[in-house]
Short mmCIF file of C-alpha atoms in Angstrom, two decimals:
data_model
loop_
_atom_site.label_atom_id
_atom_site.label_comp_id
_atom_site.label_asym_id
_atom_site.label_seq_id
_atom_site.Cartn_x
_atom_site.Cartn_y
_atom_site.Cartn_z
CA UNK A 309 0.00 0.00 0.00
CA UNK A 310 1.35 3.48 -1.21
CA UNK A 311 2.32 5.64 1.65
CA UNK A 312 0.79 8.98 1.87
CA UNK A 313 2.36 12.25 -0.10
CA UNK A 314 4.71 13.84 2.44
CA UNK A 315 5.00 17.49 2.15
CA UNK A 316 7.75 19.37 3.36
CA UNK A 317 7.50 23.73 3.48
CA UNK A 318 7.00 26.28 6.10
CA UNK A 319 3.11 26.04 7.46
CA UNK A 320 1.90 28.62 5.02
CA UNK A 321 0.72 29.06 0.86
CA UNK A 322 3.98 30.45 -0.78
CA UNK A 323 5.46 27.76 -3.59
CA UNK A 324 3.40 24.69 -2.15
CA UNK A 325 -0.08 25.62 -2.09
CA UNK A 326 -0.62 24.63 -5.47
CA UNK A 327 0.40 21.27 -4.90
CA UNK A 328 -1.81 21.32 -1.74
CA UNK A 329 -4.55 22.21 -4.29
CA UNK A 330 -3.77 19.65 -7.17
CA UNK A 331 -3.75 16.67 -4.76
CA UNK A 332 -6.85 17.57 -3.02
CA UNK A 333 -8.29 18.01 -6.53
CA UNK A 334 -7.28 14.51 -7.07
CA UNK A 335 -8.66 12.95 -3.97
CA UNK A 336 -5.43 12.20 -2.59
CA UNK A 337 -4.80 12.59 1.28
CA UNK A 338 -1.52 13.92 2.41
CA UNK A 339 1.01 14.33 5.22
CA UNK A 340 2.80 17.60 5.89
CA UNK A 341 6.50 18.20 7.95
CA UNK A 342 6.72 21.89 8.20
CA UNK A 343 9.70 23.95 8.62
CA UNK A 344 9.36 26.27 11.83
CA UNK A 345 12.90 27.43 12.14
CA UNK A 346 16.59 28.14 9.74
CA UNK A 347 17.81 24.94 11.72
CA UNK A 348 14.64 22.58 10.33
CA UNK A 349 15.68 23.87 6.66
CA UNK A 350 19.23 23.20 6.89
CA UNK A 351 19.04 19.37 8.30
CA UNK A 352 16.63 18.86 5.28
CA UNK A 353 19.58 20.57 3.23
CA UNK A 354 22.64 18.10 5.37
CA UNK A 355 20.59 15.19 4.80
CA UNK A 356 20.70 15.17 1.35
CA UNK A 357 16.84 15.49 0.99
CA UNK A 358 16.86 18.60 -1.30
CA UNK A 359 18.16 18.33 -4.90
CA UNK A 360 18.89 22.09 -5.06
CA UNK A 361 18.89 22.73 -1.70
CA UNK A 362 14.94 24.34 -1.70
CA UNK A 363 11.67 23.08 -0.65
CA UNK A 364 9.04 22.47 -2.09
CA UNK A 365 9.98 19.13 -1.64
CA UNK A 366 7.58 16.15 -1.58
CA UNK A 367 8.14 12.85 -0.76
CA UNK A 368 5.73 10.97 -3.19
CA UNK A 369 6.03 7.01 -4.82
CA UNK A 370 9.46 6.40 -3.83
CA UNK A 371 10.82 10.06 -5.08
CA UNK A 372 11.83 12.97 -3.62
CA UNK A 373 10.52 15.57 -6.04
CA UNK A 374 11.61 19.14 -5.71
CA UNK A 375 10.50 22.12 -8.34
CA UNK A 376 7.01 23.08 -7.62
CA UNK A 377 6.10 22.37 -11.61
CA UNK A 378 7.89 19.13 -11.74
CA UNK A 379 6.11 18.35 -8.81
CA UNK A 380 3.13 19.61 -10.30
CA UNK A 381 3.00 17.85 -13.77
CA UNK A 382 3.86 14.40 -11.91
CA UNK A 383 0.62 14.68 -9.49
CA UNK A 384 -1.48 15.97 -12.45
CA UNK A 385 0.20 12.76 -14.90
CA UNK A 386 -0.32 10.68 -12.21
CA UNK A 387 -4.21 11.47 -11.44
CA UNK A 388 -5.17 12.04 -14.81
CA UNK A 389 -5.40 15.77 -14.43
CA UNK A 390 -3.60 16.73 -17.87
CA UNK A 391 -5.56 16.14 -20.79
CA UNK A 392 -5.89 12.72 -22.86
CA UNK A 393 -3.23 13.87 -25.53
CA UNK A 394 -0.60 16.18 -27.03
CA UNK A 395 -3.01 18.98 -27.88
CA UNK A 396 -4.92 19.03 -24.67
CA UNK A 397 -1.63 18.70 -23.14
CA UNK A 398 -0.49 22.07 -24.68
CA UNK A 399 -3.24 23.99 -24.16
CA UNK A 400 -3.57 22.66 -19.91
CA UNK A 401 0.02 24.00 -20.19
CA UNK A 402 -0.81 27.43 -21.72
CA UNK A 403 -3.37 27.83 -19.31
CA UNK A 404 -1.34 26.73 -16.47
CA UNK A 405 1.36 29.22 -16.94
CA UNK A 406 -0.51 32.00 -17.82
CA UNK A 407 -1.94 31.43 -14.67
CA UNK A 408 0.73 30.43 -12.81
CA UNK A 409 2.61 34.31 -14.32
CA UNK A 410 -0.84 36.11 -12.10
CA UNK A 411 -0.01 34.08 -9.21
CA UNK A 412 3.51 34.51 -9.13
CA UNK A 413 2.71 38.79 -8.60
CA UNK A 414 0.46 37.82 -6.03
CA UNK A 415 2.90 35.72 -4.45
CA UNK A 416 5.29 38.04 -4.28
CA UNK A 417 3.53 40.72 -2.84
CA UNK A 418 4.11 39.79 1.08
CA UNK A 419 8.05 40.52 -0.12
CA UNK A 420 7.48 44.01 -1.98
CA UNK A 421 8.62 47.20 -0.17
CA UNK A 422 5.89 49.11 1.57
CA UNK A 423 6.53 52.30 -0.80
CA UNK A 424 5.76 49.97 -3.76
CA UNK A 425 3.05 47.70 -2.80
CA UNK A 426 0.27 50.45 -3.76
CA UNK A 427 1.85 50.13 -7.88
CA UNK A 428 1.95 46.26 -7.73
CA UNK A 429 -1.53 45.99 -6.20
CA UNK A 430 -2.94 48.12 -9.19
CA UNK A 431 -1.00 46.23 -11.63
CA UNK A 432 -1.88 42.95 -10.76
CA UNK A 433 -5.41 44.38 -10.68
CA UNK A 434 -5.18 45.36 -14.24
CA UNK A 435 -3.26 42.31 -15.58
CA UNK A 436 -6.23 40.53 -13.51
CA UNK A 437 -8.98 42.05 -15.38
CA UNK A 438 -7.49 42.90 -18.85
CA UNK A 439 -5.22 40.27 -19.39
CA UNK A 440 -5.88 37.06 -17.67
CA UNK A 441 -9.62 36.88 -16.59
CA UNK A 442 -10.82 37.57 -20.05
CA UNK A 443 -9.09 34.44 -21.61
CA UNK A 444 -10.40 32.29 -19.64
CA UNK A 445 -14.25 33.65 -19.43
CA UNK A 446 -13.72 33.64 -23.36
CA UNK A 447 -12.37 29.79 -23.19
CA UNK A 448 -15.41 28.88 -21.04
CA UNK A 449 -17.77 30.68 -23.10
CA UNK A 450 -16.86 29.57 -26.70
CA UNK A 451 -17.41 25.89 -25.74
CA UNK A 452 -20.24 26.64 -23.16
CA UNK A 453 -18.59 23.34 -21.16
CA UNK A 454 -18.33 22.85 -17.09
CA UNK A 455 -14.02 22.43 -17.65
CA UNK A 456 -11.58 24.29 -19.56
CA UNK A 457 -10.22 21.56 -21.85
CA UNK A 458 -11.75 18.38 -22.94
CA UNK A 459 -15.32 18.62 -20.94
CA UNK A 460 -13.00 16.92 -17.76
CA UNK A 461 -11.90 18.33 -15.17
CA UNK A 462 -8.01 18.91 -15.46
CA UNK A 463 -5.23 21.06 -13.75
CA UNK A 464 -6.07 23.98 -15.32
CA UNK A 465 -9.18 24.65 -13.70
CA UNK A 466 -7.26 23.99 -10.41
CA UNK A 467 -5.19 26.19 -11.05
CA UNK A 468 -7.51 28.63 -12.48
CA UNK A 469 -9.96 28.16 -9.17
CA UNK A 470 -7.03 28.56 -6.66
CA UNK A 471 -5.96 31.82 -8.40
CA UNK A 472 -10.00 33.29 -8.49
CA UNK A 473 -10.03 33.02 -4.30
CA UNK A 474 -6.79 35.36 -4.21
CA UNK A 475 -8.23 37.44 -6.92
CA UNK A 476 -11.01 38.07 -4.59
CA UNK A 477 -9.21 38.19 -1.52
CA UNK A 478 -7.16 41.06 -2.84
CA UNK A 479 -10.78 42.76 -4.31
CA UNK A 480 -13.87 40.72 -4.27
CA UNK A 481 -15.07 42.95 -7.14
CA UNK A 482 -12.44 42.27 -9.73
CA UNK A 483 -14.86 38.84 -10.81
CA UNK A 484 -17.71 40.67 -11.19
CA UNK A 485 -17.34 41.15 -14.99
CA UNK A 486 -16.59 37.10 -15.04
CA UNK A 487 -19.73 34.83 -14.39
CA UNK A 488 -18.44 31.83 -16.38
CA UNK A 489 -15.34 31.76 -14.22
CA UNK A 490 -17.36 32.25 -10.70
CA UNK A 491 -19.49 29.50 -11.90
CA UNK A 492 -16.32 27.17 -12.31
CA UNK A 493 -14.75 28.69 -9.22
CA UNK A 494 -18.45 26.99 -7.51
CA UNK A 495 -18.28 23.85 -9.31
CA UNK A 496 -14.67 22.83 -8.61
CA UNK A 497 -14.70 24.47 -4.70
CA UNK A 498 -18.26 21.95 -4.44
CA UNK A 499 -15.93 18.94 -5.69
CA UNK A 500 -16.20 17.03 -2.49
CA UNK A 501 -12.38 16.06 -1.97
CA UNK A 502 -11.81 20.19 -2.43
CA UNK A 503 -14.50 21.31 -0.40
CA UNK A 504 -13.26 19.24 2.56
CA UNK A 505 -9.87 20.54 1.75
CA UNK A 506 -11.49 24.57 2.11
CA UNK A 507 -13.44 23.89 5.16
CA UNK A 508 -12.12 24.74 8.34
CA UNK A 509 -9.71 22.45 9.48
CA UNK A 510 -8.65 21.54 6.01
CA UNK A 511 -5.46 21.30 4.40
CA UNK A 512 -6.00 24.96 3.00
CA UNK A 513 -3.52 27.82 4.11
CA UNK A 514 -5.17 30.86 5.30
CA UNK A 515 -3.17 34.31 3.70
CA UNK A 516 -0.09 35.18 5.23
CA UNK A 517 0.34 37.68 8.22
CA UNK A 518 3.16 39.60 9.82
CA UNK A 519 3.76 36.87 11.96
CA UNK A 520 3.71 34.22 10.27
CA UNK A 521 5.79 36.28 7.30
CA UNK A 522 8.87 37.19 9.77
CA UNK A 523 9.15 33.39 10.90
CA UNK A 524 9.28 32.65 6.84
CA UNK A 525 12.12 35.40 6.34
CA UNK A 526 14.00 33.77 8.97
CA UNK A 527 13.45 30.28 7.84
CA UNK A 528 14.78 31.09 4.42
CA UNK A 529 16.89 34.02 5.67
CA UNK A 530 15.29 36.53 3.36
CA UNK A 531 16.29 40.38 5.03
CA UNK B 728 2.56 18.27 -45.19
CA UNK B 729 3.88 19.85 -41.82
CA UNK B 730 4.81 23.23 -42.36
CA UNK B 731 7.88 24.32 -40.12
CA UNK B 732 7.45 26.01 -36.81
CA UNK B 733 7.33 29.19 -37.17
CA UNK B 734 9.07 31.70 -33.85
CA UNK B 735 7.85 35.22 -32.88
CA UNK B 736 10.45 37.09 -31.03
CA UNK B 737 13.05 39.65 -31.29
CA UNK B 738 16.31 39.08 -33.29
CA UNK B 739 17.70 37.89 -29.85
CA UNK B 740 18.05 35.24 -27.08
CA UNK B 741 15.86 35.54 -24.31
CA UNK B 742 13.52 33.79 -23.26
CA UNK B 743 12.83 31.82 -27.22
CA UNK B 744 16.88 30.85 -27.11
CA UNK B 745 15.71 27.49 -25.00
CA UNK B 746 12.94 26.66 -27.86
CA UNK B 747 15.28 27.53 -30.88
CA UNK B 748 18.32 25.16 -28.53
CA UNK B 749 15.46 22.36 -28.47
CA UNK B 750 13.94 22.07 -32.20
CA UNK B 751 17.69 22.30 -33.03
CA UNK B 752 18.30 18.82 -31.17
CA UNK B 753 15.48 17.51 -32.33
CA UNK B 754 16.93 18.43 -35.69
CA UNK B 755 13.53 20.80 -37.37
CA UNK B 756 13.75 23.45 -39.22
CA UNK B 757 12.03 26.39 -38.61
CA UNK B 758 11.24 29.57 -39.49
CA UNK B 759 11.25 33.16 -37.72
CA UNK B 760 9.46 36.42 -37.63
CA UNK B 761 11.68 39.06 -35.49
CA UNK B 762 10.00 41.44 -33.70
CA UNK B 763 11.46 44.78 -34.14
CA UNK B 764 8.83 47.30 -33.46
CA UNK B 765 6.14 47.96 -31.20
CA UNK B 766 3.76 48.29 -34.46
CA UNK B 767 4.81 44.73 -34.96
CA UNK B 768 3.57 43.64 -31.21
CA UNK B 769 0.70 45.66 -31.42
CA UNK B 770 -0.21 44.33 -34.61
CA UNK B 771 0.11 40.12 -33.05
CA UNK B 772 -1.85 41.70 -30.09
CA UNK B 773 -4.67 43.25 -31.68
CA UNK B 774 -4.81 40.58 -33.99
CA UNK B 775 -5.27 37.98 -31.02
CA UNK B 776 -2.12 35.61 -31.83
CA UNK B 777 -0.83 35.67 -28.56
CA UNK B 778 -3.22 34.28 -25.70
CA UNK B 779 -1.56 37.04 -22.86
CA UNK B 780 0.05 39.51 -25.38
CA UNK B 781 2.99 38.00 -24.65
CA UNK B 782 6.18 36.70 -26.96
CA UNK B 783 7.82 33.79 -27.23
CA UNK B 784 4.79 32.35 -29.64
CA UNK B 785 5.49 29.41 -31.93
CA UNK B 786 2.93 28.60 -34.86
CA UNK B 787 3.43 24.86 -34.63
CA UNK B 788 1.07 22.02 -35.96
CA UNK B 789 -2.12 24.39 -36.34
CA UNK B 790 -1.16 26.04 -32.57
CA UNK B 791 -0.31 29.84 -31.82
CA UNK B 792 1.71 27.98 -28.52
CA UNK B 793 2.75 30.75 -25.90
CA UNK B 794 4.86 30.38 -22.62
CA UNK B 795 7.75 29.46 -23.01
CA UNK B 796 7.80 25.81 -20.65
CA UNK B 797 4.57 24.98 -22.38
CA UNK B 798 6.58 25.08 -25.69
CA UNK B 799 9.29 23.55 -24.49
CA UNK B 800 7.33 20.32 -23.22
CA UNK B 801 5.38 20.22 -26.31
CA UNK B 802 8.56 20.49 -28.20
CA UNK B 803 10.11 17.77 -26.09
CA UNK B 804 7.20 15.43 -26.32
CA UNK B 805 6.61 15.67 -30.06
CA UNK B 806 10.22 14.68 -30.44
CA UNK B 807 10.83 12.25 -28.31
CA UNK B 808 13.20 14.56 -25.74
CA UNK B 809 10.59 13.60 -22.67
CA UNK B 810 12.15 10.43 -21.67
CA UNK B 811 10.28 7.06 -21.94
CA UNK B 812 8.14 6.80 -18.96
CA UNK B 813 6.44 9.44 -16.08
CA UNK B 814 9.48 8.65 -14.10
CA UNK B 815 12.27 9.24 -16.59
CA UNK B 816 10.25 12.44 -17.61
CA UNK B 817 9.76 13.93 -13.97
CA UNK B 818 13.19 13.72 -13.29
CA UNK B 819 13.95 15.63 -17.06
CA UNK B 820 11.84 18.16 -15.37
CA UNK B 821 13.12 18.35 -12.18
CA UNK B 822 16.68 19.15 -13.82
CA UNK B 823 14.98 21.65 -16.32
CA UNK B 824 13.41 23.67 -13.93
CA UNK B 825 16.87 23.85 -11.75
CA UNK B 826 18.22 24.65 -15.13
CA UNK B 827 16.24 26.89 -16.24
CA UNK B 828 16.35 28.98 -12.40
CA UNK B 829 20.06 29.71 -13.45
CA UNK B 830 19.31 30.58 -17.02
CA UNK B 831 16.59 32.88 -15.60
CA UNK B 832 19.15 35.11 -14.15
CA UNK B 833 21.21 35.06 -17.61
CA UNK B 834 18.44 35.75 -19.19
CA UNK B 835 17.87 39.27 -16.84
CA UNK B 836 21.40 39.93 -16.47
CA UNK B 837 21.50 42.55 -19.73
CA UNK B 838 18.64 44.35 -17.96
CA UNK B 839 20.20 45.33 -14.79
CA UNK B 840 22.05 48.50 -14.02
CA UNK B 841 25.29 48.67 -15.20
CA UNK B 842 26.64 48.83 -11.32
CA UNK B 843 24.90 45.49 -10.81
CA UNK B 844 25.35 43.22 -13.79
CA UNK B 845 29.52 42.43 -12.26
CA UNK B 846 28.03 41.90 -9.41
CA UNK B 847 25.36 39.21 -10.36
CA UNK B 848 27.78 37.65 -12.78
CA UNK B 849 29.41 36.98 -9.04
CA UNK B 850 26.39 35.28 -7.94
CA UNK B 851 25.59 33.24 -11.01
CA UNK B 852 28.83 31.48 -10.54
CA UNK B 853 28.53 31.08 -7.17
CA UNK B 854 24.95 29.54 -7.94
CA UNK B 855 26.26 27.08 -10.36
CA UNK B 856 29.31 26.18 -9.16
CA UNK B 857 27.46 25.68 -5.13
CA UNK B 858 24.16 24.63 -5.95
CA UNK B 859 23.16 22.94 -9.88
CA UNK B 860 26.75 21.99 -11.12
CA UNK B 861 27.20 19.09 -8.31
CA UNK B 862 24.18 18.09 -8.79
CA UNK B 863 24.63 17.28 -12.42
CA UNK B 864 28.26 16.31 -11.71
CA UNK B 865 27.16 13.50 -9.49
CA UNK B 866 24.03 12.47 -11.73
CA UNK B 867 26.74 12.15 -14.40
CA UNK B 868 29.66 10.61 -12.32
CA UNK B 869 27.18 7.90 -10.62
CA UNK B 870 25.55 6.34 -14.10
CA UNK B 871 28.84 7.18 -16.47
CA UNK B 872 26.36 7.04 -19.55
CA UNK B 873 26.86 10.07 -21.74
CA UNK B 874 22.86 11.72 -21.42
CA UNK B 875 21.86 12.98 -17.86
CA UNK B 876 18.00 10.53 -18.12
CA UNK B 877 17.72 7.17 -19.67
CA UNK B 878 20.11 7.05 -21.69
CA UNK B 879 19.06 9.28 -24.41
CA UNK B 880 19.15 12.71 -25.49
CA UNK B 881 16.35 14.65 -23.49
CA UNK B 882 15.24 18.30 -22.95
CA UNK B 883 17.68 18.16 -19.66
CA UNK B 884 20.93 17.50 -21.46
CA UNK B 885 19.57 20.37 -24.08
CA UNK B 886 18.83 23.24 -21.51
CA UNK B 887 21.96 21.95 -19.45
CA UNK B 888 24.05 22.27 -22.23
CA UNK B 889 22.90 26.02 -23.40
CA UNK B 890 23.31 27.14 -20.05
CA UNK B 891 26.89 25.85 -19.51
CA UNK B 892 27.84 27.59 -22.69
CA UNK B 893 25.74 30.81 -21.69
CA UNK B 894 27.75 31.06 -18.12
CA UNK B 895 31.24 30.01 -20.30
CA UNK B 896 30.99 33.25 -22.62
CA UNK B 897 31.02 35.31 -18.95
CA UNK B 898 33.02 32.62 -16.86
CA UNK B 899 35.70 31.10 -19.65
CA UNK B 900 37.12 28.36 -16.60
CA UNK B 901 33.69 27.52 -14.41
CA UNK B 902 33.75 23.96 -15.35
CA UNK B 903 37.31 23.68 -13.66
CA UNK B 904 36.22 21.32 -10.64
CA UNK B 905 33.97 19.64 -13.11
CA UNK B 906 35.46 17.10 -15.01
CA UNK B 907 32.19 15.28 -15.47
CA UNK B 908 30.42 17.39 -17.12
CA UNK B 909 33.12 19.33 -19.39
CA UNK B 910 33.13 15.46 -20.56
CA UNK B 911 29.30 16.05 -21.10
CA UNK B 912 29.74 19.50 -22.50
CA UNK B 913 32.07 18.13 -25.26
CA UNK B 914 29.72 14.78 -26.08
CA UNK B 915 26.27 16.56 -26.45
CA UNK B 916 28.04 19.50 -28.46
CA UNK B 917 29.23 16.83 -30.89
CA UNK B 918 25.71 15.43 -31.47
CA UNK B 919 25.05 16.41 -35.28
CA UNK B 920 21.86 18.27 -34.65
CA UNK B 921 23.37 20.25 -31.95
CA UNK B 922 26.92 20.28 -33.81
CA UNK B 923 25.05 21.85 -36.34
CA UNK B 924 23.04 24.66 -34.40
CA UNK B 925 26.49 26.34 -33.10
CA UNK B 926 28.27 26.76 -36.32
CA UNK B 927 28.17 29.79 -37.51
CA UNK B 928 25.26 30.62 -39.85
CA UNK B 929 22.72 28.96 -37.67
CA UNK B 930 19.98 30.18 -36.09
CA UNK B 931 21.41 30.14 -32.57
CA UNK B 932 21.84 34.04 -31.34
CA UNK B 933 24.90 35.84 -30.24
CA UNK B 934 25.13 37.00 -27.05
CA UNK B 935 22.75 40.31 -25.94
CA UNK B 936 24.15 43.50 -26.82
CA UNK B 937 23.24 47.15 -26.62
CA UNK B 938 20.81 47.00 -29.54
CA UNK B 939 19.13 43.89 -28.20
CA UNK B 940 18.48 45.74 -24.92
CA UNK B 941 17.50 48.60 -26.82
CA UNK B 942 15.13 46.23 -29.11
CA UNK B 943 13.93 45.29 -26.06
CA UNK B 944 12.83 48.73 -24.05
CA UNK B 945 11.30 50.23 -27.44
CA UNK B 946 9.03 46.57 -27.82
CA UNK B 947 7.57 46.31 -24.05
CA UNK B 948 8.62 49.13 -21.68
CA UNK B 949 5.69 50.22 -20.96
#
């Protein structure tokens, strides 16, 4: 019997919560070892456990994958999560990164200087609306299907969902304009593996704080 | 009949250097549109050819593909560079995403300030010397066979190989304490595909200059 995924990161979103996402998606239960100090980090490093010395790392079929795509595309191969050929392959993959390019500002907004948070909240606002919403309502809406490729659920709406909740986190108005996607961000978030994972209690990280950021710096000794 | 790919990007490296490195290998031809002004960008946008107005796009097989890993992998599937099974490719793209973190900051080294760039050519040795050169080393040292996955050429030994030859043009000696892979360096080079791509008259680009930068600003500075 296949142990459980083991997930090692700090106990918050940053680079893993994707993953957390993609294997709840997929029904699979998993185990988490975070990292609450520099020391925790730097046995993982002496032991060997971390191919280039970073987390995300998890522990999964006999591997210990680091690179939160590689990761990624082995849980989404694995649980048939990335299309049934070449083509649907590509276009999970265009999707993916687009999304994954809107994710990354958001990401790294805990990190950004006080005196320039204001410009990168208004940018990633823009690129939110303008640029990245409106492919995906158009995607939805030229096939009229529940998924964004191949009628199936795949990655890409996991992505795509995960991404819609820190959309409206940072401005619950900046989906108004998108009912396709709030209807897919309903139907995947009423999947019943991913609704246990967002009830309280569940696997989900809640948005960083001060606190919580600090004990990150100093983990991954970021001034 | 399959037309050949066809590559929308300035006359440059950046971010399409990995795609042109990887249809090279896999030996097809291909064609390319340069982007030189912001007419030209506009034009693709307005026109809806690229999905987030953004550049690298490849026409390929009836696609307008965008972003740049999604290219890659379909580039690497099609033509057989993806290893023969989930677990020979995950570990390809394990290495190709390590890879591609130090190309990343070869890739934005032309855009820094001047004061910075000696500075981070510092730290991209120190980054590939510390943290992705032993890694390969030992891969390389442990199996002896020539390719870093299943003994074959993959999109690992590709990307591995572009970016040791990047970092050489700044860092002539940084394979010193590597015999391994300056063994590795020489074999893949000597592939005919690839033997091909860096003689001169190929399609592979020289290194950034002034006018690429410049190309650069003028197309998407806002």
């Amino acid at each position: 019997m296949a142990a459980k995924p083991k997930l090692h990161y700090f106990n918050g979103r940053g680079r893993m919560e994707s993953i957390r996402w993609l294997l709840a998606a997929a029904g699979v239960e998993f185990e988490e070892k975070f990292i609450d100090t520099a020391e925790d980090l730097d046995k993982l490093k002496n032991d060997g456990l971390l191919m280039f010395q970073q987390v995300p790392m998890v522990e999964i079929d006999g591997m210990k994958l680091v690179q939160t795509r590689a990761i990624l595309n082995y849980i989404a191969s694995k649980y048939n999560l990335y299309g049934k050929d070449m083509k649907e392959r590509a276009l999970i993959d265009m999707y993916t990164e687009g999304v994954a390019d809107l994710n990354e500002m958001i990401l790294q907004l805990a990190l950004c200087p006080p005196g320039e948070k204001d410009a990168k909240i208004a940018l990633i606002k823009e690129r939110t609306t303008n640029r990245y919403l409106p492919v995906f309502e158009k995607v939805l809406k030229s096939h009229g299907q529940d998924y964004l490729v191949g009628n199936k659920l795949s990655r890409a709406d996991v992505h795509m969902v995960e991404v819609l909740y820190y959309v409206e986190e940072l401005d619950s108005s900046l989906t108004a304009n998108f009912p396709l996607l709030k209807a897919l961000k309903t139907r995947v978030s009423s999947l019943p593996t991913v609704k246990k994972f967002l009830q309280p209690g569940g696997q989900r990280k809640p948005p960083i704080d001060e606190k919580s950021l600090e004990k990150a710096k100093k983990i991954f000794k970021i001034k | 009949m399959d037309s050949r790919p066809k590559l929308h990007y300035p006359n440059g490296r950046g971010r399409m250097e990995s795609i042109r490195w990887a249809l090279a290998a896999a030996g097809v031809e291909f064609d390319e549109e340069f982007l030189e002004t912001r007419e030209q960008l506009q034009r693709l946008q307005n026109g809806n050819h690229l999905l987030f107005q953004q550049v690298p796009m490849v026409e390929i097989d009836g696609m307008k593909l965008v972003q740049t890993r999604s290219i890659l992998h379909y580039i690497a599937e099609k033509y057989h560079l993806f290893g023969s099974d989930l677990k020979e490719k995950t570990l390809i793209d394990m290495y190709v995403e390590g890879t591609l973190d130090l190309l990343e900051m070869i890739i934005m080294h032309p855009f820094l300030k001047p004061d910075d760039q000696q500075k981070e050519v510092v730290g991209m040795t120190q980054k590939a010397v510390l943290r992705y050169f032993p890694v390969f080393e030992k891969i390389l040292r442990d199996h002896g066979q020539t390719f870093l996955v299943g003994n074959q050429l993959s999109l690992a030994d590709v990307i591995l190989l572009q970016t040791i030859l990047a970092l050489e043009e700044k860092v002539p000696h940084i394979l010193t304490s590597f015999p391994y892979l300056q063994e590795f360096s020489v074999k893949i080079s000597n592939i005919p595909t690839i033997r091909k791509f860096l003689e001169p008259g190929s399609k592979k680009k020289p290194p950034p200059d002034d006018s690429y930068v410049r190309t650069v600003y003028t197309l998407f500075a806002p």
